[in-house]
Coordinates of C-alpha atoms and ligand atoms in Angstrom, one line a residue:
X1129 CA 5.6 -8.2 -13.8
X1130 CA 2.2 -7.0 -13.4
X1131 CA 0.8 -10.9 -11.6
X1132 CA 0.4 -10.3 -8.2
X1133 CA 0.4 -14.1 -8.1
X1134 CA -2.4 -14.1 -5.7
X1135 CA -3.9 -17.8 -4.6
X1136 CA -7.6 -18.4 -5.7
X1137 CA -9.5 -14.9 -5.7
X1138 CA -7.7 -13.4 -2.9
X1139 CA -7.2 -10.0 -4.4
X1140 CA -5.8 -7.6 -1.8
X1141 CA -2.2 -6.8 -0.3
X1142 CA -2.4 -5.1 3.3
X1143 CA 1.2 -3.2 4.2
X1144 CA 2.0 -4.5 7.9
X1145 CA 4.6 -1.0 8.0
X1146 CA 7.3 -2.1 10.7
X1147 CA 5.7 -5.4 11.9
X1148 CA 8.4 -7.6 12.7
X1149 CA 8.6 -11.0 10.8
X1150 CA 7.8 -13.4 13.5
X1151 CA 4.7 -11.6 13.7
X1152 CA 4.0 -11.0 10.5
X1153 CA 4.2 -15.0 9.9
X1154 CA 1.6 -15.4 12.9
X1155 CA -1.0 -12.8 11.4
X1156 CA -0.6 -15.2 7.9
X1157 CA -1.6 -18.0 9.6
X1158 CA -4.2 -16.6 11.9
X1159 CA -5.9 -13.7 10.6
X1160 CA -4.6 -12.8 6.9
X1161 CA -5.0 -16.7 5.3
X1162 CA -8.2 -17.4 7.0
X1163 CA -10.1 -14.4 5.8
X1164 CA -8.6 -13.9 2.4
X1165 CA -5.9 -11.5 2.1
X1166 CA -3.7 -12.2 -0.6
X1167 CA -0.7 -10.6 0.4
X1168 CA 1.5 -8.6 2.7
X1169 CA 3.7 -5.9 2.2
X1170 CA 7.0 -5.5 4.2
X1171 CA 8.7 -2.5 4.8
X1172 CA 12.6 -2.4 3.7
X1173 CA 13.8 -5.5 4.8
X1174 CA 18.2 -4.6 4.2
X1175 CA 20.5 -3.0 6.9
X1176 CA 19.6 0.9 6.7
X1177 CA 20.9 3.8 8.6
X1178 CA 20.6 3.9 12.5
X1179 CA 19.1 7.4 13.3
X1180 CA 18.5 9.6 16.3
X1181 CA 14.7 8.7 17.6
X1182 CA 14.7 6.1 15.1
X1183 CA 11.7 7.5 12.4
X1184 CA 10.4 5.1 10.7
X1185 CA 12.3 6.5 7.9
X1186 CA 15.4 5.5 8.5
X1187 CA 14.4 2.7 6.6
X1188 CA 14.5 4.5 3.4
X1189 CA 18.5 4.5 3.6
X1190 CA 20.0 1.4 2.8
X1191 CA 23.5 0.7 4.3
X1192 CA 24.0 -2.6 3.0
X1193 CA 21.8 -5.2 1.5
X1194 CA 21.8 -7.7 4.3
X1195 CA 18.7 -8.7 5.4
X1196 CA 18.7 -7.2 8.8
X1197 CA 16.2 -4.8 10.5
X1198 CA 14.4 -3.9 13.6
X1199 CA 11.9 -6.1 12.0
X1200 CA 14.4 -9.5 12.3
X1201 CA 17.1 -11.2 10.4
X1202 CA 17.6 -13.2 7.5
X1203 CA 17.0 -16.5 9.4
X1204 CA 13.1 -14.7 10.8
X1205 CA 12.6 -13.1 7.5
X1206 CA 12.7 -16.9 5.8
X1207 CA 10.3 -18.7 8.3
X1208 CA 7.8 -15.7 7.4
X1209 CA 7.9 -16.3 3.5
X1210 CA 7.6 -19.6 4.6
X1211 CA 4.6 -19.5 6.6
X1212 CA 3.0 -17.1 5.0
X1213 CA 3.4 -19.0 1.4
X1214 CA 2.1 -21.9 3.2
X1215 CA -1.0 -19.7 4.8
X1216 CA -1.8 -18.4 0.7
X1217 CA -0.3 -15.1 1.6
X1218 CA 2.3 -13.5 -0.7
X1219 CA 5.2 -11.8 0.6
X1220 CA 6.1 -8.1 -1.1
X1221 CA 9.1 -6.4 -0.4
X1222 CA 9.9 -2.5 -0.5
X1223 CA 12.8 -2.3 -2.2
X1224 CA 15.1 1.2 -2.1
X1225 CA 17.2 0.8 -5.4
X1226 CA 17.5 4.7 -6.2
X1227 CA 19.7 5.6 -3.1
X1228 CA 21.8 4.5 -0.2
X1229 CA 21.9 7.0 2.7
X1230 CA 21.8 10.8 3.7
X1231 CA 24.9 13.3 4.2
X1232 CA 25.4 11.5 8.0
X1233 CA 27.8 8.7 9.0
X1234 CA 27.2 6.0 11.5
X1235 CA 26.5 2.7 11.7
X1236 CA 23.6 0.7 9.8
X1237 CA 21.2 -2.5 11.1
X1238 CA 23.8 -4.9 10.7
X1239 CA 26.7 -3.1 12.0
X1240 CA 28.6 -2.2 9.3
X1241 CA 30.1 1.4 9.2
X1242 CA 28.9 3.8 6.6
X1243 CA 29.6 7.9 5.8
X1244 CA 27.5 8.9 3.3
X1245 CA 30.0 12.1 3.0
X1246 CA 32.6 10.4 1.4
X1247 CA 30.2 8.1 -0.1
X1248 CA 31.7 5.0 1.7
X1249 CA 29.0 1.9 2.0
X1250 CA 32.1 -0.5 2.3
X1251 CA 29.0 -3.3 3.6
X1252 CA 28.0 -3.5 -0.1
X1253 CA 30.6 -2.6 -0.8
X1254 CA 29.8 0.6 -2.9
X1255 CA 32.3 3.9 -3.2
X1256 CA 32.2 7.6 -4.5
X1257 CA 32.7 6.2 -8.6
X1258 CA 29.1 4.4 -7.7
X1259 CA 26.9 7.5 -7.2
X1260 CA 25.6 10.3 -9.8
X1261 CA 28.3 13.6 -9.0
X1262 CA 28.7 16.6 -11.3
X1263 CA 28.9 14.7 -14.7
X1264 CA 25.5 13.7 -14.7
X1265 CA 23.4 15.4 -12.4
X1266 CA 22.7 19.2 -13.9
X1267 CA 22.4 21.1 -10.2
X1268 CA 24.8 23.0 -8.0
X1269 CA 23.8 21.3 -5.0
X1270 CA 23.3 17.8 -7.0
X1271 CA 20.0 18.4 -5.3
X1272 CA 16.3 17.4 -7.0
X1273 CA 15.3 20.9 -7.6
X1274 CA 13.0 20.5 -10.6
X1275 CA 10.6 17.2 -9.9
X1276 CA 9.9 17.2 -13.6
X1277 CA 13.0 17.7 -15.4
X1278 CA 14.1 13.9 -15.9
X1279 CA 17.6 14.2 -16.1
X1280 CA 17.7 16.4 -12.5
X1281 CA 14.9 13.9 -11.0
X1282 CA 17.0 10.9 -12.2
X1283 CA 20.3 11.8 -11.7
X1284 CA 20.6 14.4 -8.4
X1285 CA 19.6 13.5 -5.1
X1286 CA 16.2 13.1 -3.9
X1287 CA 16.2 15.4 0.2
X1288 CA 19.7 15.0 0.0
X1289 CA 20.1 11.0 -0.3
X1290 CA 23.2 9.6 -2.3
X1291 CA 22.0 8.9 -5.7
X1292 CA 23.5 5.9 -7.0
X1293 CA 24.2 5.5 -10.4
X1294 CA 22.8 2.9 -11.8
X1295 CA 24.2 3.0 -15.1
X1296 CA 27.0 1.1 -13.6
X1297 CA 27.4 -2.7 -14.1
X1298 CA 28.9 -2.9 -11.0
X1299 CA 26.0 -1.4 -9.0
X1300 CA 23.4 -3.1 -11.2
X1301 CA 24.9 -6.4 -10.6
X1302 CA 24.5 -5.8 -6.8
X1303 CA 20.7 -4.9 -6.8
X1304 CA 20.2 -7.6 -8.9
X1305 CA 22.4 -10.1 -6.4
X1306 CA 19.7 -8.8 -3.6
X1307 CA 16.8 -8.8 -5.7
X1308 CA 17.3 -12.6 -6.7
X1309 CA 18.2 -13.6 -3.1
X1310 CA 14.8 -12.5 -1.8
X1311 CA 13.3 -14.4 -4.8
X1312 CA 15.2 -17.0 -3.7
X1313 CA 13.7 -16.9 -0.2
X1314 CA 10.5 -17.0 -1.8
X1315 CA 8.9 -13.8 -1.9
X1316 CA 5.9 -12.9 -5.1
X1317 CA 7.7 -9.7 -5.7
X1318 CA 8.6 -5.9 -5.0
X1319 CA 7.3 -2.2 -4.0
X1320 CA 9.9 -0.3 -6.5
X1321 CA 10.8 2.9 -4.1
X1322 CA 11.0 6.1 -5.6
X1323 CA 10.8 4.7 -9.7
X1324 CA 10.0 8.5 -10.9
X1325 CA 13.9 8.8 -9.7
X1326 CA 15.0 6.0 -11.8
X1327 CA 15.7 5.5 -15.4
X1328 CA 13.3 3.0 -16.6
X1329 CA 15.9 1.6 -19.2
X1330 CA 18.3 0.7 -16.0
X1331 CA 15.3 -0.6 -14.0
X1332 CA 14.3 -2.9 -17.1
X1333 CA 18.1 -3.8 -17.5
X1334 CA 18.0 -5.1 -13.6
X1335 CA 14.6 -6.7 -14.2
X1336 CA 15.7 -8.8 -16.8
X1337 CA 18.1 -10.9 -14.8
X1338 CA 15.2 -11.6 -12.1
X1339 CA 15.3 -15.4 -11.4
X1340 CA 11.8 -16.8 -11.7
X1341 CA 9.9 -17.3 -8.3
X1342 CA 10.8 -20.2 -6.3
X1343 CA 9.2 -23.3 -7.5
X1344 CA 8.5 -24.3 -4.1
X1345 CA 5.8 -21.6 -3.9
X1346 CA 4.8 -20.8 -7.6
X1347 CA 4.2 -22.0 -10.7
X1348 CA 7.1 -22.9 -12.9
X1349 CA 8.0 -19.6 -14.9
X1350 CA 6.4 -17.0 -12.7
X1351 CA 7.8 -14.1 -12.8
X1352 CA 7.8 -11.3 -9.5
X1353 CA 5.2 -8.8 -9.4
X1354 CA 6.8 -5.6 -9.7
X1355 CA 4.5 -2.1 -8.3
X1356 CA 6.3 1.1 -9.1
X1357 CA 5.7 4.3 -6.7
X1358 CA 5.3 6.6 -9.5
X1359 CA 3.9 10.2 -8.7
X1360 CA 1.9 11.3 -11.1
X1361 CA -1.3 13.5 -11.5
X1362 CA -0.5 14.2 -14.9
X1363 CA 0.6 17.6 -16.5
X1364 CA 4.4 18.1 -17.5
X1365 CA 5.4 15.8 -14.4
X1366 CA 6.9 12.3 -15.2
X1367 CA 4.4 10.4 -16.9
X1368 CA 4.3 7.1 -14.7
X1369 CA 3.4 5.3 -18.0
X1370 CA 6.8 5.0 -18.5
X1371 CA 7.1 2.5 -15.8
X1372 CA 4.0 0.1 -17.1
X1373 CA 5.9 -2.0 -19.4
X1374 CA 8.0 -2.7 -16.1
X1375 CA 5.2 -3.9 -13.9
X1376 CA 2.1 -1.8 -12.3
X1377 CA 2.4 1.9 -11.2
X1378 CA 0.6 3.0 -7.9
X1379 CA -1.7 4.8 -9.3
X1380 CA -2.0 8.0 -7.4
X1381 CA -4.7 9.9 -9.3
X1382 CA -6.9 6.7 -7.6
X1383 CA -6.0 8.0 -4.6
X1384 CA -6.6 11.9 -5.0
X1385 CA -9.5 11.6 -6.9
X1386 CA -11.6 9.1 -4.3
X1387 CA -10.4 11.1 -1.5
X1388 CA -11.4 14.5 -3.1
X1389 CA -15.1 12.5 -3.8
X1390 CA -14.9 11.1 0.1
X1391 CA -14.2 14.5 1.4
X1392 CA -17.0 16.3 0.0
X1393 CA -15.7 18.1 -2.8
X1394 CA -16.9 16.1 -5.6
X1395 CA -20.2 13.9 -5.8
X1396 CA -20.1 10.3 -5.6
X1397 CA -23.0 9.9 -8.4
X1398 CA -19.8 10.9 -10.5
X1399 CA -17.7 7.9 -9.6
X1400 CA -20.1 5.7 -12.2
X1401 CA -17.2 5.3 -14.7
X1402 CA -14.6 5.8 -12.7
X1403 CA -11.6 4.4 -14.3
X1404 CA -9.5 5.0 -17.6
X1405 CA -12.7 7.9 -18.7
X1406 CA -10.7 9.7 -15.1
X1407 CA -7.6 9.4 -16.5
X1408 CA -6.9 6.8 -14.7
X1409 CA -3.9 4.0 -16.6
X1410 CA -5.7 0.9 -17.4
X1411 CA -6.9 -1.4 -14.7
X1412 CA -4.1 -3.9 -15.5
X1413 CA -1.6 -1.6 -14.8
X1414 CA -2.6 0.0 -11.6
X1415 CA -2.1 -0.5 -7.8
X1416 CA -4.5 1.5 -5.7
X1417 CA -4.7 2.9 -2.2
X1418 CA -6.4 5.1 0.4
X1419 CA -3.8 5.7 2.4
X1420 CA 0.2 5.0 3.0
X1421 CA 2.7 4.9 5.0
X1422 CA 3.9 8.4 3.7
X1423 CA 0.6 9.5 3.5
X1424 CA -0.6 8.7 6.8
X1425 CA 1.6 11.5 8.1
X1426 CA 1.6 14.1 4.9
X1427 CA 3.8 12.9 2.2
X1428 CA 3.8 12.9 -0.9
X1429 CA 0.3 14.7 0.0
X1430 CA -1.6 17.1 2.1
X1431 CA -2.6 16.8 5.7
X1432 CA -6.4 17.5 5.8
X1433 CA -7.4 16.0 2.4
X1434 CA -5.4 12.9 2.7
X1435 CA -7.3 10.2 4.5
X1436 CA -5.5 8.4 7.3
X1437 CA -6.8 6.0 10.7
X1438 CA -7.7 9.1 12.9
X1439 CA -10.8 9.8 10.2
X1440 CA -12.0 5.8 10.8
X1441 CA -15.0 6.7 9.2
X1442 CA -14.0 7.9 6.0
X1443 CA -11.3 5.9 5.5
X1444 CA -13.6 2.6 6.1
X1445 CA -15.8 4.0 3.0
X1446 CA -13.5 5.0 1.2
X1447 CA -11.2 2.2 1.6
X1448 CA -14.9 -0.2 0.8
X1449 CA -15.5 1.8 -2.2
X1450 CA -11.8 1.1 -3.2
X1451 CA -12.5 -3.0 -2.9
X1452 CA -15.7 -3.1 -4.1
X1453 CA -14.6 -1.3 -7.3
X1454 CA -13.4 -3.3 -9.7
X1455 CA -9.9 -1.4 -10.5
X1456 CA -6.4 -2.6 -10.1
X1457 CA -4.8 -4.1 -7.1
X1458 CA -6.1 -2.5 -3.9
X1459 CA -3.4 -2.2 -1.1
X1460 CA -4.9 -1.2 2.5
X1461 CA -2.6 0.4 4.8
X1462 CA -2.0 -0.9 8.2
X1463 CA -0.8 1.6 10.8
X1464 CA 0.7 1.9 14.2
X1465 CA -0.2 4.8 16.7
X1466 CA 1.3 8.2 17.0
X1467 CA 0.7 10.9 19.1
X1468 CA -0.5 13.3 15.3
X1469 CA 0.0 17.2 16.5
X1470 CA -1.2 19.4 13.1
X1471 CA 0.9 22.7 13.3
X1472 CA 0.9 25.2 10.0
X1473 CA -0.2 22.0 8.2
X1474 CA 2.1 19.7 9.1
X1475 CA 2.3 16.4 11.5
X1476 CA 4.8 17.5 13.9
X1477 CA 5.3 13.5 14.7
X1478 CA 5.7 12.6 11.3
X1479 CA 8.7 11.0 12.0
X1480 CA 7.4 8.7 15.1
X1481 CA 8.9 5.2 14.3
X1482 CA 6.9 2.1 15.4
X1483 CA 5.9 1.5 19.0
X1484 CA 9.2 0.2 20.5
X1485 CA 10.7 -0.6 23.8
X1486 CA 13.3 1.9 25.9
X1487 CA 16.6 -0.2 24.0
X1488 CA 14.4 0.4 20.6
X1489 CA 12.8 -3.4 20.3
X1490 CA 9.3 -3.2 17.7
X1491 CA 6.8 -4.7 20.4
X1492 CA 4.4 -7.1 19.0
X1493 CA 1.3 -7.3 18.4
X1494 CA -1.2 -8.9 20.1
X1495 CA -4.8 -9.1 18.9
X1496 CA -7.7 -8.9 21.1
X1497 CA -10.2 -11.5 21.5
X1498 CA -12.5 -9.0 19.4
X1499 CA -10.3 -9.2 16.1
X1500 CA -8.5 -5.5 17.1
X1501 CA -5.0 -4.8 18.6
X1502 CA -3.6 -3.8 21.8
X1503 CA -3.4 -0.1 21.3
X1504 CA -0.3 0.6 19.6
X1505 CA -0.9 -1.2 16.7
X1506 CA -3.6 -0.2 14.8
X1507 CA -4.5 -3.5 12.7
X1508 CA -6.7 -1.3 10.0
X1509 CA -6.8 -4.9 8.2
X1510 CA -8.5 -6.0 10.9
X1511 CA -11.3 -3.6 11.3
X1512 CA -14.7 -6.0 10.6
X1513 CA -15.5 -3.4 8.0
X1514 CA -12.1 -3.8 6.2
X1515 CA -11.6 -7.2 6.4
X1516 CA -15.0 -8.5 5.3
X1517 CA -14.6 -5.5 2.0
X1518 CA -11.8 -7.9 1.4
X1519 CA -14.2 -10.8 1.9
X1520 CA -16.5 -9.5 -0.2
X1521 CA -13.9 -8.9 -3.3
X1522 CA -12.9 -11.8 -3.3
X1523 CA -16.9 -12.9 -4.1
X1524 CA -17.2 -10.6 -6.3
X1525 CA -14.4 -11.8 -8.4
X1526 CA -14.6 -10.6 -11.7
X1527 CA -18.2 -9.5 -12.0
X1528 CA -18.9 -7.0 -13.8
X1529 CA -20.5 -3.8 -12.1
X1530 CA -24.0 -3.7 -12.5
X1531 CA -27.3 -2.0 -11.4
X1532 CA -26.0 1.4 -10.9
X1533 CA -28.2 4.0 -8.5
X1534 CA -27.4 7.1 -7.6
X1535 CA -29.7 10.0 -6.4
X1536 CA -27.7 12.6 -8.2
X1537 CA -25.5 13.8 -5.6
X1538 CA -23.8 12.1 -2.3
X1539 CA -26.0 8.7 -2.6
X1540 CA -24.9 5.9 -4.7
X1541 CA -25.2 1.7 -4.8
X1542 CA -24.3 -1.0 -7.2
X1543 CA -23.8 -5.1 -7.7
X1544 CA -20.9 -6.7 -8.6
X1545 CA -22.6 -9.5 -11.4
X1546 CA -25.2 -11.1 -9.0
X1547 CA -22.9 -11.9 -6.4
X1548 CA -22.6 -9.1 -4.3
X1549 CA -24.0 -5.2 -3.6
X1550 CA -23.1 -2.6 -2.2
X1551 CA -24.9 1.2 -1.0
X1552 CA -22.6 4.4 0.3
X1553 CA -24.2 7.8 1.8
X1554 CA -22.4 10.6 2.2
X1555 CA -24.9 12.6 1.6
X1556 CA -24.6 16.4 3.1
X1557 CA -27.3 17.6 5.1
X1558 CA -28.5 14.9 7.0
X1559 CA -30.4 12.5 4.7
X1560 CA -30.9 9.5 4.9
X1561 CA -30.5 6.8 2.4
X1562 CA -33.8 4.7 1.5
X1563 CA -34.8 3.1 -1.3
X1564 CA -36.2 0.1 -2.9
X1565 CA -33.1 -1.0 -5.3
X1566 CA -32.2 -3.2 -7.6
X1567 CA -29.7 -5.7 -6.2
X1568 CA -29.1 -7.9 -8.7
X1569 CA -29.2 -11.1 -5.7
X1570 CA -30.9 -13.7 -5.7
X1571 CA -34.2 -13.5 -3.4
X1572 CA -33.7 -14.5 0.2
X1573 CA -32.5 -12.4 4.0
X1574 CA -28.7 -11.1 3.7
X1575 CA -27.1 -10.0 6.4
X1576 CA -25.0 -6.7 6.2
X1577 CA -21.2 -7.5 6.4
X1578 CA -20.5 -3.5 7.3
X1579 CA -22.9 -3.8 10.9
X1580 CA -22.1 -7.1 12.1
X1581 CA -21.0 -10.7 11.0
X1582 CA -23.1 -14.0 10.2
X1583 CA -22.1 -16.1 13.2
X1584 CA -24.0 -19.7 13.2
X1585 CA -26.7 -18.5 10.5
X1586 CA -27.4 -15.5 12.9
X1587 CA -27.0 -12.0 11.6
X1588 CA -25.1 -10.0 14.2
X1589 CA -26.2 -6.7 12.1
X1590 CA -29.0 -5.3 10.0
X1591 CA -29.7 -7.6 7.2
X1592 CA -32.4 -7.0 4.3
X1593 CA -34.9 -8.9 2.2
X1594 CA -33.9 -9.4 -1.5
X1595 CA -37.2 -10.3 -3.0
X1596 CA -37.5 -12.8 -6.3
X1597 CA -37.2 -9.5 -8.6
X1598 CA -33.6 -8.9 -6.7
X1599 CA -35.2 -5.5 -5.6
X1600 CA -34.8 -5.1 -1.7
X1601 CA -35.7 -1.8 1.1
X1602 CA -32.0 -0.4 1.4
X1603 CA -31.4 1.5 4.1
X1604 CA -28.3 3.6 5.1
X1605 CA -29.4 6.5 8.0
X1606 CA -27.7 9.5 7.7
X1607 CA -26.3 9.2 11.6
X1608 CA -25.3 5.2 11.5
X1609 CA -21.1 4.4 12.6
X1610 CA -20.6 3.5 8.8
X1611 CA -21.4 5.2 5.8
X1612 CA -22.2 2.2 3.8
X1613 CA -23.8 -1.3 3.8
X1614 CA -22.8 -4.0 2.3
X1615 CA -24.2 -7.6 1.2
X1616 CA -22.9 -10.8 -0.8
X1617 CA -24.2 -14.5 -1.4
X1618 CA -22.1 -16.1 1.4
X1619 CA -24.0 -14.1 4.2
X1620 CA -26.8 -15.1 2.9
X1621 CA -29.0 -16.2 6.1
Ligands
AAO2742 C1 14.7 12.0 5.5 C2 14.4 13.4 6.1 C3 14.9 14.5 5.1 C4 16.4 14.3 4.8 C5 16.6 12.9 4.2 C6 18.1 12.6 4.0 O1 13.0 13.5 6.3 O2 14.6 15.7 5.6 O3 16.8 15.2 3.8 O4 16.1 11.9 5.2 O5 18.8 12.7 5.2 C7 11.2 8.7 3.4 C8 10.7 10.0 4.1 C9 11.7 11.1 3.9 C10 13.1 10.7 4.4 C11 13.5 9.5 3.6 C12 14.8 8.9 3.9 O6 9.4 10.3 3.5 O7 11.2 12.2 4.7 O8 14.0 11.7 4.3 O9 12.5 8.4 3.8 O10 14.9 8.6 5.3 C13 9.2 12.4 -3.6 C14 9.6 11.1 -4.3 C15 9.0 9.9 -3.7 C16 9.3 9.8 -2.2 C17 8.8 11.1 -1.6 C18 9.1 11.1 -0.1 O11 9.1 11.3 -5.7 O12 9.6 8.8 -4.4 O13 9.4 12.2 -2.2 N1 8.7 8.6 -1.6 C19 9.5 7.4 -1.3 C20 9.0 6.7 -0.1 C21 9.3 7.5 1.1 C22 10.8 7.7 1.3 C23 11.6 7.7 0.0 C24 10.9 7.6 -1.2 C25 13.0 7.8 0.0 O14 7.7 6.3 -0.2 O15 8.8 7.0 2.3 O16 11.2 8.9 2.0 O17 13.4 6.4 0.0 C26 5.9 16.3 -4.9 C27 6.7 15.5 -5.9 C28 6.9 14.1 -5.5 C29 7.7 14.0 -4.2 C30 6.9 14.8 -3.2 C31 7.6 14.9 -1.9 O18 4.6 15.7 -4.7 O19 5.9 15.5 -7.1 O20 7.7 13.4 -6.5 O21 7.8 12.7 -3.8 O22 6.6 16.2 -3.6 O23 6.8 15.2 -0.8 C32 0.9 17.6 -4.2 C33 1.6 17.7 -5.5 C34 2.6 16.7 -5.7 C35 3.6 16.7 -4.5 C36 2.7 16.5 -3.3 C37 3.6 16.4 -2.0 O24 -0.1 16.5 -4.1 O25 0.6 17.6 -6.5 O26 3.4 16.8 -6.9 O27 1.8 17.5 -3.1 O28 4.0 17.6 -1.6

């Protein structure tokens, strides 16, 4: 489960949160394929609660598991695997096993009728014996009170949602019904909602009657790539190595530990073994980010540390130090606008669901002639200093890191093998970065990937002289739009 079954050396999955599938297809064929991305993730694609405003959360309760969303239908979501397959993109769906919905009633995506106070899901259909009451879950309440007592995280609700109890055949044989549908369809594998909440032995017991991928696609005998959103920062928490032997684990220690570095608080001469000597699970069994759809807003973290579009600047170095490191499977988050109001700490739009119509259509996106989108959408996969990280990954490959600098504090630079290089200054009180460095190229002019783009042999950007030693002037001023520059043999001029 840990094979992101990527095509080539494509090596990173953007999450397109709320795009709708015909879209989504489009961007595979005409922006994702072309420069390299190896895969997309979807948000929930089966029928969920309707709720007031719809938040983009509503998604996050499952009503049934018909493929039907705001996103498109069954019939949509196929021609996207499709296309996408076809474009070398891999398609990775967020899958909410754990729970169905909250303590409302109403009506979910694909009309069927659901009351999550008598436990009625009659779409699926699932009833009160299917969900965790009083016999198993130790609280009053059945509430999640204790994050790190496993019986009370694994068996009682998680903000009120109806735990299902996935001990049950009957419920087990359903997720797995779903699971091998979308397989079926062609997808490369899953985002495992909320693992920490599950019991590993029932998540393995579901996993092990996955169909193989679709041969139309993959290899004969691949199995799906399975990430698990495990929180875990260590301490008597639950220890998200539990989960490895059923696929990767987002590694969220990645996350708090970069951002802590990006934000000041830590120097970035330190990040030279970043890795397993942090903590860190092995390389193999980690997916990494910057940011998240929960994130973005302040979950599952803190508002003012975490690292989300509105900080473009940090987020593109710390999102390039991400994919030029040579650790797990990077995912880069790709956001829609909201109108962010901080009050006592928190987003008071955190809920704001993707831009939509007045009858609640997603609008689509449409991409401006100069690679961003119309202003609702975001696109952070398509900021030039994103997308040519993910470019530049891909070079690197498997290189190892090599010719380490770093002036002690906020100042550091490194190869990948003698294919690519990379220099990041965050360096507090106005310095500037510049040195003569090793770069471990090959001598000739390379033109910076960060500042511009090689467009007909013509460096749009600053671009520097590797000399036949591989040492070149690297220069990275203090007051420059990005914090870092970065070079590789294919923009070689
Ligand atoms: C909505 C409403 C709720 C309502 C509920 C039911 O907002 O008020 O009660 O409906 O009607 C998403 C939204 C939720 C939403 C839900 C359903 O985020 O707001 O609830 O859809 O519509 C825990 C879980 C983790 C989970 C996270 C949200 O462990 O799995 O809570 N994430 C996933 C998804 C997420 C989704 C769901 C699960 C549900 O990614 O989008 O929810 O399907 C601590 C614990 C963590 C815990 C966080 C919660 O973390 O350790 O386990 O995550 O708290 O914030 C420091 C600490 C760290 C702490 C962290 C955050 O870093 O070190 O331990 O701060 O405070």
């Amino acid at each position: 489960y840990r094979n992101p079954h990527f095509i080539g050396n494509r090596s990173v999955i953007t999450h397109l949160m709320e795009w709708k599938y015909d879209d989504i297809g489009d961007e595979c064929e005409r922006f994702l394929g072309p420069y390299g991305y190896g895969g997309v993730q979807v948000s929930p694609v089966n029928e969920h609660a309707i709720l007031d405003r719809r938040p983009w959360y509503e998604r996050y309760q499952p009503v049934s598991y018909d493929i039907r969303t705001r996103s498109g239908d069954e019939q949509q979501f196929r021609r996207m695997v499709k296309r996408c397959n076809k474009a070398g993109v891999r398609i990775y769906v967020d899958i909410v096993l754990n729970h169905m919905t909250g303590a409302q009633s109403g009506k979910g995506t694909n009309g069927h009728h659901y009351d999550g106070n008598t436990l009625q899901y009659p779409g699926v259909p699932f009833g009160p014996n299917d969900f965790h009451g009083h016999e198993s879950c130790p609280t009053q309440d059945l509430e999640i009170h204790d994050y790190t007592n496993p019986k009370e995280a694994r068996n009682c609700r998680l903000s009120g949602l109806r735990d299902l109890k996935q001990q049950s055949e009957y419920v087990r044989q359903k997720q797995v019904d779903f699971l091998n549908h979308l397989i079926d369809i062609g997808v490369a594998g899953f985002r495992s909602d909320a693992s920490t909440h599950q019991w590993p032995d029932d998540l393995r017991s579901i996993y092990s009657r996955l169909h193989n991928l679709n041969k139309e696609f993959f290899p004969e005998n691949s199995q799906p790539f399975i990430y698990h959103e495990t929180i875990y920062y260590g301490g008597n928490g639950i220890n998200s190595n539990e989960y490895t032997s059923l696929g990767r684990i987002i590694e969220f220690r990645f996350y708090k530990e970069i951002t802590n570095v990006f934000r000041g608080n830590n120097p970035l001469h330190w990040l030279k073994n970043f890795g397993t000597e942090w903590g860190l699970v092995p390389s193999g069994d980690a997916l990494v980010m910057i940011d998240s759809h929960d994130l973005r807003v302040g979950h599952t973290g803190k508002l003012g540390f975490n690292i989300n579009c509105f900080e473009g600047r940090l987020l593109k170095a710390a999102t390039a130090f991400m994919l030029a490191w040579n650790y797990g499977v990077p995912r880069v988050m790709s956001s829609y606008f909201w109108n962010q109001i901080i009050k006592d700490g928190k987003d008071v739009n955190d809920w704001v669901g993707p831009p939509s119509d007045k009858n609640g259509n997603i609008l689509s996106v449409h991409p401006n002639p100069d690679m961003t989108c119309n202003h609702e959408w975001i696109c952070e996969h398509r900021w030039r200093e994103i997308y040519n990280m993910v470019k530049f990954r891909m070079i690197a490959g498997q290189e190892p890191v090599h010719n380490w600098w770093d002036n002690g504090d906020y100042q550091i630079a490194f190869s990948r093998g003698n294919r690519a290089f990379i220099a990041i200054n965050l360096q507090k009180n106005q310095k500037n970065l510049q040195q003569k460095l090793h770069t471990g190229l090959p001598a000739g002019t390379y033109c910076d990937i960060i500042s511009g783009n090689l467009i007909d042999n013509k460096c749009t950007g600053k671009s520097i002289h590797v000399d036949k030693n591989g040492q070149a002037d690297v220069y990275v001023g203090h007051d420059e739009l990005d914090a870092f520059v970065a070079y590789h043999i294919d923009a070689r001029i």
